[in-house]
mmCIF file of C-alpha atoms and ligand atoms in Angstrom:
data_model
loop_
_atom_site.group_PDB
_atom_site.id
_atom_site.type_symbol
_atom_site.label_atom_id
_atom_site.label_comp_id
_atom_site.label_asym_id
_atom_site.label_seq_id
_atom_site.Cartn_x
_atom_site.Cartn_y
_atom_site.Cartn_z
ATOM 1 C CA UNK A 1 -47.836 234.734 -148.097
ATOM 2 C CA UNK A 2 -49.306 232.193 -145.374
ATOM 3 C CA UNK A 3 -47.051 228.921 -145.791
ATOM 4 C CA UNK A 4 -49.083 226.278 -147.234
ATOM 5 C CA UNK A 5 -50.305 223.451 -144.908
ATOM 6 C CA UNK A 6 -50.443 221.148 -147.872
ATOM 7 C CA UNK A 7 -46.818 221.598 -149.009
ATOM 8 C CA UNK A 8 -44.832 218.154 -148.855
ATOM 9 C CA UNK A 9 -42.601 220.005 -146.280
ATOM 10 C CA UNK A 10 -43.601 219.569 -142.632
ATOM 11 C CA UNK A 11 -45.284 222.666 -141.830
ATOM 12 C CA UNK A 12 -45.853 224.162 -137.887
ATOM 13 C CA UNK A 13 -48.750 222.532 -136.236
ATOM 14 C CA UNK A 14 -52.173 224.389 -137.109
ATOM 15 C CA UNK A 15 -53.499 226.953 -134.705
ATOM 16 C CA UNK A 16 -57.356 225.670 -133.114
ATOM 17 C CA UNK A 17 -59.940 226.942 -131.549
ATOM 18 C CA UNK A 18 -61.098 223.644 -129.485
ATOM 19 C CA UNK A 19 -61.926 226.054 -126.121
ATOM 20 C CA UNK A 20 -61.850 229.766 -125.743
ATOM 21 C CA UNK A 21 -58.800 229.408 -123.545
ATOM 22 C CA UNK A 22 -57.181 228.395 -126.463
ATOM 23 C CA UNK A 23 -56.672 231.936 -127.717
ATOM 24 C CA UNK A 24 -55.075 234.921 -125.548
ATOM 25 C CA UNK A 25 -56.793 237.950 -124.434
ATOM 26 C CA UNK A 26 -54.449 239.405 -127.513
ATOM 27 C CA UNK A 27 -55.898 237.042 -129.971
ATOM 28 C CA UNK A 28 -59.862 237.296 -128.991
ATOM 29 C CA UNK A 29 -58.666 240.987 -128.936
ATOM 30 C CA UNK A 30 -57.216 241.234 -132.457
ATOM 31 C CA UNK A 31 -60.129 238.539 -133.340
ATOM 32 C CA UNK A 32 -62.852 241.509 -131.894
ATOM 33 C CA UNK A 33 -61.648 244.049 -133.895
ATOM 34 C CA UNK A 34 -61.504 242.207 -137.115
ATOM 35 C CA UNK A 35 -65.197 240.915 -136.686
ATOM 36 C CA UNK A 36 -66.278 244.768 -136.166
ATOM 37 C CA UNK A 37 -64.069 245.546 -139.512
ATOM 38 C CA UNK A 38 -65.727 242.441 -141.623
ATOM 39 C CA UNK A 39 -68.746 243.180 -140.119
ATOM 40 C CA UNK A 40 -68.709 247.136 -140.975
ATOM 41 C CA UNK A 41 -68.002 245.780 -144.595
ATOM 42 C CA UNK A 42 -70.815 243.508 -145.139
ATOM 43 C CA UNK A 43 -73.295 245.998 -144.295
ATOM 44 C CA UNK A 44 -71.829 248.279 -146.877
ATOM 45 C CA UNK A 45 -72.100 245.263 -149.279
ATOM 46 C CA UNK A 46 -68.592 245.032 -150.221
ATOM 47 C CA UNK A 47 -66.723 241.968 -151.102
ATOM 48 C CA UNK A 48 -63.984 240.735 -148.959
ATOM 49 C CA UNK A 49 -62.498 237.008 -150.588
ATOM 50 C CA UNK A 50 -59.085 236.591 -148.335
ATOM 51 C CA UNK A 51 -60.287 232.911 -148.378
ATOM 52 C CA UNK A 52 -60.517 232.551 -152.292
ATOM 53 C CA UNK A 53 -59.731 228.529 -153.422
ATOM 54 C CA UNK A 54 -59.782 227.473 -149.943
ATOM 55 C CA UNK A 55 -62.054 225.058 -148.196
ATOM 56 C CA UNK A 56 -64.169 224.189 -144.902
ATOM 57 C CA UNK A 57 -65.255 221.094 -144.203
ATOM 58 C CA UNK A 58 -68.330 221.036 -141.522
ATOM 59 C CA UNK A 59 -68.316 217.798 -139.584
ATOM 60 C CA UNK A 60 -72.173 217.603 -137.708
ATOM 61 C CA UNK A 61 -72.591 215.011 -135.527
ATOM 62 C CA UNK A 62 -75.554 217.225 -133.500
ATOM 63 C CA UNK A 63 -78.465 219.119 -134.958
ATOM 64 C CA UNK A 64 -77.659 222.916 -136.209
ATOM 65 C CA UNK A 65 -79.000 226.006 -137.372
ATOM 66 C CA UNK A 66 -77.323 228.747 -136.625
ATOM 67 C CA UNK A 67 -74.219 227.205 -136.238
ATOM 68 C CA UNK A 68 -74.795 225.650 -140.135
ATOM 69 C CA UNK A 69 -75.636 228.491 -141.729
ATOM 70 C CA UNK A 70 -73.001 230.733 -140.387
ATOM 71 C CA UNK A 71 -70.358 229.124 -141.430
ATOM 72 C CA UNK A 72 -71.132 227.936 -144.667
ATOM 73 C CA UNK A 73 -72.545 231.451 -145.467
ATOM 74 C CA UNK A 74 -69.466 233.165 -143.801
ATOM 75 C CA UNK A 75 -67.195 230.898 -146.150
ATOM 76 C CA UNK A 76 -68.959 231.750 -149.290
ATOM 77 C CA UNK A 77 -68.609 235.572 -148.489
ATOM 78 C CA UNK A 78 -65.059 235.305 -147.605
ATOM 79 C CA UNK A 79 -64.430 233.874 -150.993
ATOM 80 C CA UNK A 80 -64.560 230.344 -150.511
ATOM 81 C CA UNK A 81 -66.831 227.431 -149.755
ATOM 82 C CA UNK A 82 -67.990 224.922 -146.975
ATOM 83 C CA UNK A 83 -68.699 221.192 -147.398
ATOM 84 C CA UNK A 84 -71.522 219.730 -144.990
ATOM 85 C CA UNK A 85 -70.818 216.616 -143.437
ATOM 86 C CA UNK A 86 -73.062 215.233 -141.229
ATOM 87 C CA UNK A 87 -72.614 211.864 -139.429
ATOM 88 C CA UNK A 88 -75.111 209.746 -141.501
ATOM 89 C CA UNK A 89 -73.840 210.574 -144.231
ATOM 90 C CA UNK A 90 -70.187 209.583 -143.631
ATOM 91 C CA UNK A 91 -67.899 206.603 -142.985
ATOM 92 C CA UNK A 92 -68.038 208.189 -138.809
ATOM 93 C CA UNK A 93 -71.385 206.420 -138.717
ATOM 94 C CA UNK A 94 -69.849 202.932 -139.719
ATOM 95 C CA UNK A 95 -66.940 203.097 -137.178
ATOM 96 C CA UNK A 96 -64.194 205.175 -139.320
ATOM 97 C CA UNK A 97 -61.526 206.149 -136.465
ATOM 98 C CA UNK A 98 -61.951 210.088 -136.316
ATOM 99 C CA UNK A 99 -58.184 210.373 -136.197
ATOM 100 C CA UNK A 100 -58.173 208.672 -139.769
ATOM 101 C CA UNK A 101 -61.293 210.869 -141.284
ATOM 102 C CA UNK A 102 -59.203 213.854 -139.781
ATOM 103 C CA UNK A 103 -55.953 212.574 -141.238
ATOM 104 C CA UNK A 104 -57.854 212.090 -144.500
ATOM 105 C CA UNK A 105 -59.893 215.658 -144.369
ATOM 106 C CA UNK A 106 -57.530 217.476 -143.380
ATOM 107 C CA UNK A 107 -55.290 216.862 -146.589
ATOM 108 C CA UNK A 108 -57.892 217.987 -148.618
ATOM 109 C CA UNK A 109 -59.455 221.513 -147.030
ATOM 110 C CA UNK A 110 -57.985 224.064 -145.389
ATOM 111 C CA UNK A 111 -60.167 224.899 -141.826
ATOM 112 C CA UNK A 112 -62.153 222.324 -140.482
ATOM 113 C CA UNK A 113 -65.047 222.634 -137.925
ATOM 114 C CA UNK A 114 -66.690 219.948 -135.906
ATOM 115 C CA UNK A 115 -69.813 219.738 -134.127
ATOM 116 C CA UNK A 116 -69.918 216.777 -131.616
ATOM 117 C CA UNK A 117 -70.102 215.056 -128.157
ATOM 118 C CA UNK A 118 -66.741 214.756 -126.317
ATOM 119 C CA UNK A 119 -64.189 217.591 -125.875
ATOM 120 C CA UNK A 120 -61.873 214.338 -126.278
ATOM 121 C CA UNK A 121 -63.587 213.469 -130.027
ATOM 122 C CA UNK A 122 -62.562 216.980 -131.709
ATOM 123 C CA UNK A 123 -59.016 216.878 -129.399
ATOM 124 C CA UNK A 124 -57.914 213.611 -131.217
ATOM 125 C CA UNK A 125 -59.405 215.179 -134.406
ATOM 126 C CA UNK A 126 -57.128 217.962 -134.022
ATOM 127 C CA UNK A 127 -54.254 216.037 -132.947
ATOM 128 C CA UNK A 128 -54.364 214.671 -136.013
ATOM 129 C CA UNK A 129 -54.826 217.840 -138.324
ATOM 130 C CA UNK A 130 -52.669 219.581 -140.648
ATOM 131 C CA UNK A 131 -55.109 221.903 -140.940
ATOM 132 C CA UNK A 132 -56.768 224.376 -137.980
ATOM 133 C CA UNK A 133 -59.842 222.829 -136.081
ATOM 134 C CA UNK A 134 -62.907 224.963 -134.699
ATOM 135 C CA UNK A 135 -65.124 224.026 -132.242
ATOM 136 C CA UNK A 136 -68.786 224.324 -133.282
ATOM 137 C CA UNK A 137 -69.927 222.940 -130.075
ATOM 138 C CA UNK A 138 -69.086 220.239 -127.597
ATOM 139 C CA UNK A 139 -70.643 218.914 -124.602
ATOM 140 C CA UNK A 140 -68.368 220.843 -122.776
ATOM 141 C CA UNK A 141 -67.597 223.959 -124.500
ATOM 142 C CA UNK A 142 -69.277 226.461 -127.425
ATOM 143 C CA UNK A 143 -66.271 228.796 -127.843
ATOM 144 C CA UNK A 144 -68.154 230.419 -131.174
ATOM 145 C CA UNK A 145 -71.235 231.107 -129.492
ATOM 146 C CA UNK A 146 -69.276 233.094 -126.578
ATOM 147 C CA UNK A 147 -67.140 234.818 -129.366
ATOM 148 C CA UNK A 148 -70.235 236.357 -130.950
ATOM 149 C CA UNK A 149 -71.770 236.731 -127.453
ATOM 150 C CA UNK A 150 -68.895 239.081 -126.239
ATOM 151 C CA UNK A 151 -68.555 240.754 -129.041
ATOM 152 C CA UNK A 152 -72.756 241.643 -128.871
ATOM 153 C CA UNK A 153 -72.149 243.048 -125.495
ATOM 154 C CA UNK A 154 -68.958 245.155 -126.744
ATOM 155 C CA UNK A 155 -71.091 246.195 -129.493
ATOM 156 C CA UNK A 156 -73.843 247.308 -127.301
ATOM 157 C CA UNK A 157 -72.296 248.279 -124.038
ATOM 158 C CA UNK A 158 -68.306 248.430 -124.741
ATOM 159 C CA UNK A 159 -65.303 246.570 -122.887
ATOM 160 C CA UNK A 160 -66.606 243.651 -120.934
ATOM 161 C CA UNK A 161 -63.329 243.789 -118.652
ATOM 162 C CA UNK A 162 -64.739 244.755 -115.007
ATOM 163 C CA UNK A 163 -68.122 243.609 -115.835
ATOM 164 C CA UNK A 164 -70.265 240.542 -114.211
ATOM 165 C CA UNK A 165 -72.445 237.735 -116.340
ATOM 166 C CA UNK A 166 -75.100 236.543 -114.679
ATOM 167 C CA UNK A 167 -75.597 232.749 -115.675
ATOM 168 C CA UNK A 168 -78.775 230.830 -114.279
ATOM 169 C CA UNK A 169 -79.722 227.514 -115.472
ATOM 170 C CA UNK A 170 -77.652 224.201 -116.571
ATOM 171 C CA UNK A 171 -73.853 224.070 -115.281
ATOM 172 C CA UNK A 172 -73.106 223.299 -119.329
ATOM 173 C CA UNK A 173 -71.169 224.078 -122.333
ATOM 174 C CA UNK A 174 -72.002 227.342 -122.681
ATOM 175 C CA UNK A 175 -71.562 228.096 -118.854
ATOM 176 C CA UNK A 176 -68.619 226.427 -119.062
ATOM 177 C CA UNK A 177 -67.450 229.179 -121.742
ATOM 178 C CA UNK A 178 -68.383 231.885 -120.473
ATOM 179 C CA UNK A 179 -66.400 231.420 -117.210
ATOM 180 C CA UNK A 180 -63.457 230.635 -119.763
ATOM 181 C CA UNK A 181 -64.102 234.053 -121.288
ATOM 182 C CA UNK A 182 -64.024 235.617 -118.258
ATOM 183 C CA UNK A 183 -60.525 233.916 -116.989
ATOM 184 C CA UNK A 184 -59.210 235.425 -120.404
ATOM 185 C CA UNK A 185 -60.828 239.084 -120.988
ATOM 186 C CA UNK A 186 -61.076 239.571 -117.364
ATOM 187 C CA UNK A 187 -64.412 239.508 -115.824
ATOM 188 C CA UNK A 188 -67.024 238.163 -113.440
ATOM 189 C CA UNK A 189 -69.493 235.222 -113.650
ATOM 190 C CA UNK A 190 -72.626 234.744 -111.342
ATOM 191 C CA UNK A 191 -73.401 230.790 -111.904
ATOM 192 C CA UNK A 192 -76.735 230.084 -110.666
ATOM 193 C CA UNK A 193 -77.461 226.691 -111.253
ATOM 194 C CA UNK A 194 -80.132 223.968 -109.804
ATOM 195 C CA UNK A 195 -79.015 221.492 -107.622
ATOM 196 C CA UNK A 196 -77.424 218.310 -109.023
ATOM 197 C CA UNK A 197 -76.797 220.454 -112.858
ATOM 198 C CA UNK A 198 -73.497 223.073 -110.979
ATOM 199 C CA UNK A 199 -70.426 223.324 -113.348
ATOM 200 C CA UNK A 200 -68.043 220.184 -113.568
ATOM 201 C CA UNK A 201 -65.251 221.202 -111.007
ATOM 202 C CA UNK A 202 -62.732 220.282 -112.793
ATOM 203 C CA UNK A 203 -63.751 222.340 -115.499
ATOM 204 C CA UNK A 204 -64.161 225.117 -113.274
ATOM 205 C CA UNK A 205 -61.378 225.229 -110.922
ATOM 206 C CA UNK A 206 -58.910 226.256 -112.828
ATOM 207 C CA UNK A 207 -60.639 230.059 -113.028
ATOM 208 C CA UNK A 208 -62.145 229.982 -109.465
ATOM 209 C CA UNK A 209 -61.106 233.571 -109.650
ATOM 210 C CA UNK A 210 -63.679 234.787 -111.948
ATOM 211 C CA UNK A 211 -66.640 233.074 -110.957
ATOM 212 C CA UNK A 212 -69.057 233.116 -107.799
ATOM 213 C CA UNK A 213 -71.807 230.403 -107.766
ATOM 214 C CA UNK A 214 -75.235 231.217 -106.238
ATOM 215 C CA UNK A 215 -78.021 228.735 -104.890
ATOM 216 C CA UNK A 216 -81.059 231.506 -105.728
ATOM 217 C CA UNK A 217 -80.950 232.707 -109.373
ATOM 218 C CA UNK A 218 -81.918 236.254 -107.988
ATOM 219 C CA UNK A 219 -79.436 236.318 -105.800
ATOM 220 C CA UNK A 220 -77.213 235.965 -108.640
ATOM 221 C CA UNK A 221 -79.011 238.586 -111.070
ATOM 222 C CA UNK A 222 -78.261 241.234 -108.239
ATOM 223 C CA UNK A 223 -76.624 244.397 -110.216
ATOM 224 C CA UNK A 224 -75.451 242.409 -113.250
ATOM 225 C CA UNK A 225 -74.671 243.817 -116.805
ATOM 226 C CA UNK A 226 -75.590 240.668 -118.769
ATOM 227 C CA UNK A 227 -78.265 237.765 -118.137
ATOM 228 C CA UNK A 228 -78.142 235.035 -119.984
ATOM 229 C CA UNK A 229 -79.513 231.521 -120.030
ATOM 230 C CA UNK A 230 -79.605 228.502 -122.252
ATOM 231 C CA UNK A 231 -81.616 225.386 -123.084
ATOM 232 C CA UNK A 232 -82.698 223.202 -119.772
ATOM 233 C CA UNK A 233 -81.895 220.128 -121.693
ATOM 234 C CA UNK A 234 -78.713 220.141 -124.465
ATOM 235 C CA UNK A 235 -78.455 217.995 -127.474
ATOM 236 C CA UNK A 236 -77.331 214.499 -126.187
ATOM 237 C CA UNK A 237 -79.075 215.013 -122.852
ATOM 238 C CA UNK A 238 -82.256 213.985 -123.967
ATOM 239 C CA UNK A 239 -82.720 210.615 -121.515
ATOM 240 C CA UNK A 240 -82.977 213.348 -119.004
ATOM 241 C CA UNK A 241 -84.935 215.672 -120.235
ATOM 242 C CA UNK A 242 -88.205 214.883 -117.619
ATOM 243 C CA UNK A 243 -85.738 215.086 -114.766
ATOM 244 C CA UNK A 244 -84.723 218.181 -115.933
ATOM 245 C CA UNK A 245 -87.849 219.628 -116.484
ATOM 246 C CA UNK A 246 -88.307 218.948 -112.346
ATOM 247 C CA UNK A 247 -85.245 220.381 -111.253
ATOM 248 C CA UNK A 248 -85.189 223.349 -113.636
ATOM 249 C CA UNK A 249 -88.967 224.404 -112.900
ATOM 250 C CA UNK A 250 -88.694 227.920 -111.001
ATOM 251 C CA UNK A 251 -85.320 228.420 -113.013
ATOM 252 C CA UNK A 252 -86.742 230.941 -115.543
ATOM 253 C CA UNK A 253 -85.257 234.247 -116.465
ATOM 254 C CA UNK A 254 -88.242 236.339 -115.730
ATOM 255 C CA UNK A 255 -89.163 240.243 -115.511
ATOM 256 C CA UNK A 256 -88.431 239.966 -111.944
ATOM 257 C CA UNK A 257 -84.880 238.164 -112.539
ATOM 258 C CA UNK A 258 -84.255 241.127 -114.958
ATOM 259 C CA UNK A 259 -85.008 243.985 -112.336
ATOM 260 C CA UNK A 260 -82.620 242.807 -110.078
ATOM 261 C CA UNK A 261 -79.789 243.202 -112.673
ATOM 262 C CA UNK A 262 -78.792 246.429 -113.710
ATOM 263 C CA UNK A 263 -81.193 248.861 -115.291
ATOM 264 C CA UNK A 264 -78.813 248.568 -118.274
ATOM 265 C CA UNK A 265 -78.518 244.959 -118.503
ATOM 266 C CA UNK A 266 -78.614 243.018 -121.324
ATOM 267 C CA UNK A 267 -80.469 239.425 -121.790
ATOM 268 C CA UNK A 268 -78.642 236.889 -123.793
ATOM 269 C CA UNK A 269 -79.835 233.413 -125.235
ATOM 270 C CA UNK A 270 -77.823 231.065 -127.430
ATOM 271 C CA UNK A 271 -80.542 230.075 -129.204
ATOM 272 C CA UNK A 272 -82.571 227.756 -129.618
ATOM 273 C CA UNK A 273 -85.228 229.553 -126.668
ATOM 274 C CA UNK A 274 -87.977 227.722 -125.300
ATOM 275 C CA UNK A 275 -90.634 230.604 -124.494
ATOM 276 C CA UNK A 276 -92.054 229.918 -121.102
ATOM 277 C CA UNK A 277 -89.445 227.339 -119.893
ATOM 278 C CA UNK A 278 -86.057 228.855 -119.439
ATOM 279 C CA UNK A 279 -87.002 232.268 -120.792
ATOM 280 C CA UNK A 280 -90.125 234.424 -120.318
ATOM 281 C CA UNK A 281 -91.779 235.816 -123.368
ATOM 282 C CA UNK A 282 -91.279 239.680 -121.803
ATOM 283 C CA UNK A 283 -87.743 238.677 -121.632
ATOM 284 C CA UNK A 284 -86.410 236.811 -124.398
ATOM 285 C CA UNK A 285 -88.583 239.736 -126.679
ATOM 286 C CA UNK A 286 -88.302 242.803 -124.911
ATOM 287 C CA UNK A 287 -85.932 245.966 -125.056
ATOM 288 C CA UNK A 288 -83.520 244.630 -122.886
ATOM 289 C CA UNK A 289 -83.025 241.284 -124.863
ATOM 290 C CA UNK A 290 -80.606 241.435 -127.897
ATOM 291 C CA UNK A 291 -80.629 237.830 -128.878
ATOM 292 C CA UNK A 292 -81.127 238.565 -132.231
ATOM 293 C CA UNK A 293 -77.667 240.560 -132.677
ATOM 294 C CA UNK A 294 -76.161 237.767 -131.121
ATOM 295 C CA UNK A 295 -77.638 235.795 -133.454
ATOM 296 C CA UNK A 296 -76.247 237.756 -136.461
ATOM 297 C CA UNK A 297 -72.960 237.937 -134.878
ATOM 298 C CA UNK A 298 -71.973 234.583 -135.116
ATOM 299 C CA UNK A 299 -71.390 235.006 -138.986
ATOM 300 C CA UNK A 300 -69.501 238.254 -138.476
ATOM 301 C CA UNK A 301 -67.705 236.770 -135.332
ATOM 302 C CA UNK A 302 -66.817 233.997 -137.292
ATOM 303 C CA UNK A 303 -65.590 234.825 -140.749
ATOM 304 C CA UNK A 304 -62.947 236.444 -138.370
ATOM 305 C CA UNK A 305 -61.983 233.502 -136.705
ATOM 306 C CA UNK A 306 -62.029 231.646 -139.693
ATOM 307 C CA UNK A 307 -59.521 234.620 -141.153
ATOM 308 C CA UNK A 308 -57.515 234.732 -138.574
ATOM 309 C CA UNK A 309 -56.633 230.912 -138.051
ATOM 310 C CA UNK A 310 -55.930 230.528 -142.307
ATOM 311 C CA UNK A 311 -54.767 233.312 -142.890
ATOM 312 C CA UNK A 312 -53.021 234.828 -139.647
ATOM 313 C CA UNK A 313 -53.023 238.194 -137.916
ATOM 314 C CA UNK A 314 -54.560 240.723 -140.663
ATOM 315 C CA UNK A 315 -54.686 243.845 -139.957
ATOM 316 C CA UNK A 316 -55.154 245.838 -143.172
ATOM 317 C CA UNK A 317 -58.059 247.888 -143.426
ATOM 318 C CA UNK A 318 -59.330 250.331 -146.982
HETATM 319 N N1 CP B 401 -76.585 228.684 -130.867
HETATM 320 C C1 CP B 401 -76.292 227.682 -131.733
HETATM 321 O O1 CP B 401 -75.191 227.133 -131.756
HETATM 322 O O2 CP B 401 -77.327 227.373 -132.562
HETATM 323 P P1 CP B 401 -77.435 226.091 -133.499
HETATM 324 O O3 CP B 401 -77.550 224.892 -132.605
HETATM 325 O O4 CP B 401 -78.678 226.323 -134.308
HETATM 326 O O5 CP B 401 -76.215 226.004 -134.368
HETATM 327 N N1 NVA B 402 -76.364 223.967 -124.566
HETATM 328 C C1 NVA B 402 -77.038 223.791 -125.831
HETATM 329 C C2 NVA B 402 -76.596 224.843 -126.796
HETATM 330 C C3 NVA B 402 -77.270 224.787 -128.134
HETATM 331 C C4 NVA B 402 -76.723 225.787 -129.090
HETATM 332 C C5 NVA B 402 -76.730 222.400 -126.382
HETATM 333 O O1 NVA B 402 -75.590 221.943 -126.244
HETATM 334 O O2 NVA B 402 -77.628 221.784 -126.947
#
């Protein structure tokens, strides 16, 4: 029985998922094997409701799709169900304190998942939790996405331990995560960025091990398992989006860029692409792209995470 964070009795702090170094290579581990298991399920069309009665609350302070629909699909099949907030809508948008909307949500639901613009906004959210907090992206991290990314290149290639990522465009959240991921599973990342958009140091420095940055994105591609590339302008960058365009205009992935990675590499992309900016057409929709697996995988990747953090480590199978 998984104690009750609603009991009157204090209960343990909650467990989050606010950056992907918040878990252990044990925990993504565990959380890997159970996405392949709820995954495996859902394609046979069986139910699976270990979240019956319980409750997400989705707190959207950014535009989402995939991030939207995965969760609040992913509750449902798990047995339970997701409440959409977005910022408009609620008391955030008239100056509400987020530690008092978290005190306040977080007596009522059970997981809670926030999409915003500081780490430091979902951080005080969480700090003032009963309940666990998830990520759904930050300016500076997107531990779901990277979940569901790793877990498409397990899928498709097996371990990622040994491997290298290559990385080329903005120094941002998701780069940011990925050279988490590597610090915790044990891998390489080749961060090719434009000059004046590099990783934040401080975010970096702390896993100089497992990354190498490159000033020529081909340079970086050289023998690589995985390419992968995001958006030259994220949500609440927009002022700079002309700038950007400038700096990022010979940064896309391209058929070349691809033949200079391994001739088993995979291409990656977060999603939303922009054909013809930081992704070629050839690229982003040909044989060696599986963007729309990782796409998929965030709901499998996901009810998982959302398992494990209510529920705990389960590890019963039929
Ligand atoms: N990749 C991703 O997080 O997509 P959305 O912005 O559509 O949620
Ligand atoms: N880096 C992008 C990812 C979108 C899913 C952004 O933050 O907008």
């Amino acid at each position: 029985m998984v104690p009750s964070p609603h009991a009157p009795a204090a209960v343990a702090p909650p467990k989050h998922f606010l950056q992907f170094t918040d878990f252990t290579r044990d925990e993504i581990g565990h959380v890997l094997e159970r996405t392949r298991w709820i995954k495996e399920r859902f394609k046979r069309y069986e139910l699976y409701q270990p979240l019956r009665d319980r409750t997400l609350a989705m707190v959207f302070e950014k535009a989402s799709t995939r991030t939207r629909v995965s969760f609040e699909a992913g509750m449902f099949q798990l047995g339970g169900i997701a409440i959409n907030l977005n910022r408009g809508d609620t008391q955030l948008s008239r100056g509400e304190p987020i530690e008092d909307v978290a005190r306040v949500i977080s007596r009522m639901v059970d997981v809670v998942m926030i999409r915003t613009f500081e780490q430091s906004i979902i951080e005080r959210f969480a700090a003032h939790s009963r309940v666990p907090v998830i990520n759904g992206l930050t300016n500076e991290y997107h531990p779901c996405q990277i979940l569901a990314d790793i877990y498409t290149y397990v899928e498709h290639r097996g371990d990622i331990a040994g491997r290298t990522v290559a990385w080329v465009g903005d120094g941002n959240n998701m780069c940011n995560t990925w050279i988490q991921a590597a610090a915790v599973l044990g891998f390489t990342v080749h961060v090719a960025t434009p000059v004046g958009y590099a990783i934040d140091d401080a975010k970096g420095s702390p896993y100089r091990a497992h990354y190498r940055t490159f000033a020529d994105p081909m340079e970086a591609c050289r023998g690589v398992d995985l390419v992968t590339t995001d958006v030259w302008t994220s949500m609440g960058f927009e002022a700079e989006d002309a700038a950007r365009r400038t700096a990022f205009a010979e940064w896309m992935v391209d058929p070349a860029m691809m033949r200079e990675a391994h001739p088993d590499a995979l291409f990656m992309h977060c999603l939303p692409a922009h054909r013809g900016e930081e992704v070629a057409p050839e690229v982003i929709d040909g044989p060696q792209s599986v963007v729309w697996d990782e796409a998929e995988n965030r709901l499998h990747a996901q009810k998982a995470l959302l398992e494990y953090l209510v529920c705990g480590r389960v590890d019963g199978t039929d």
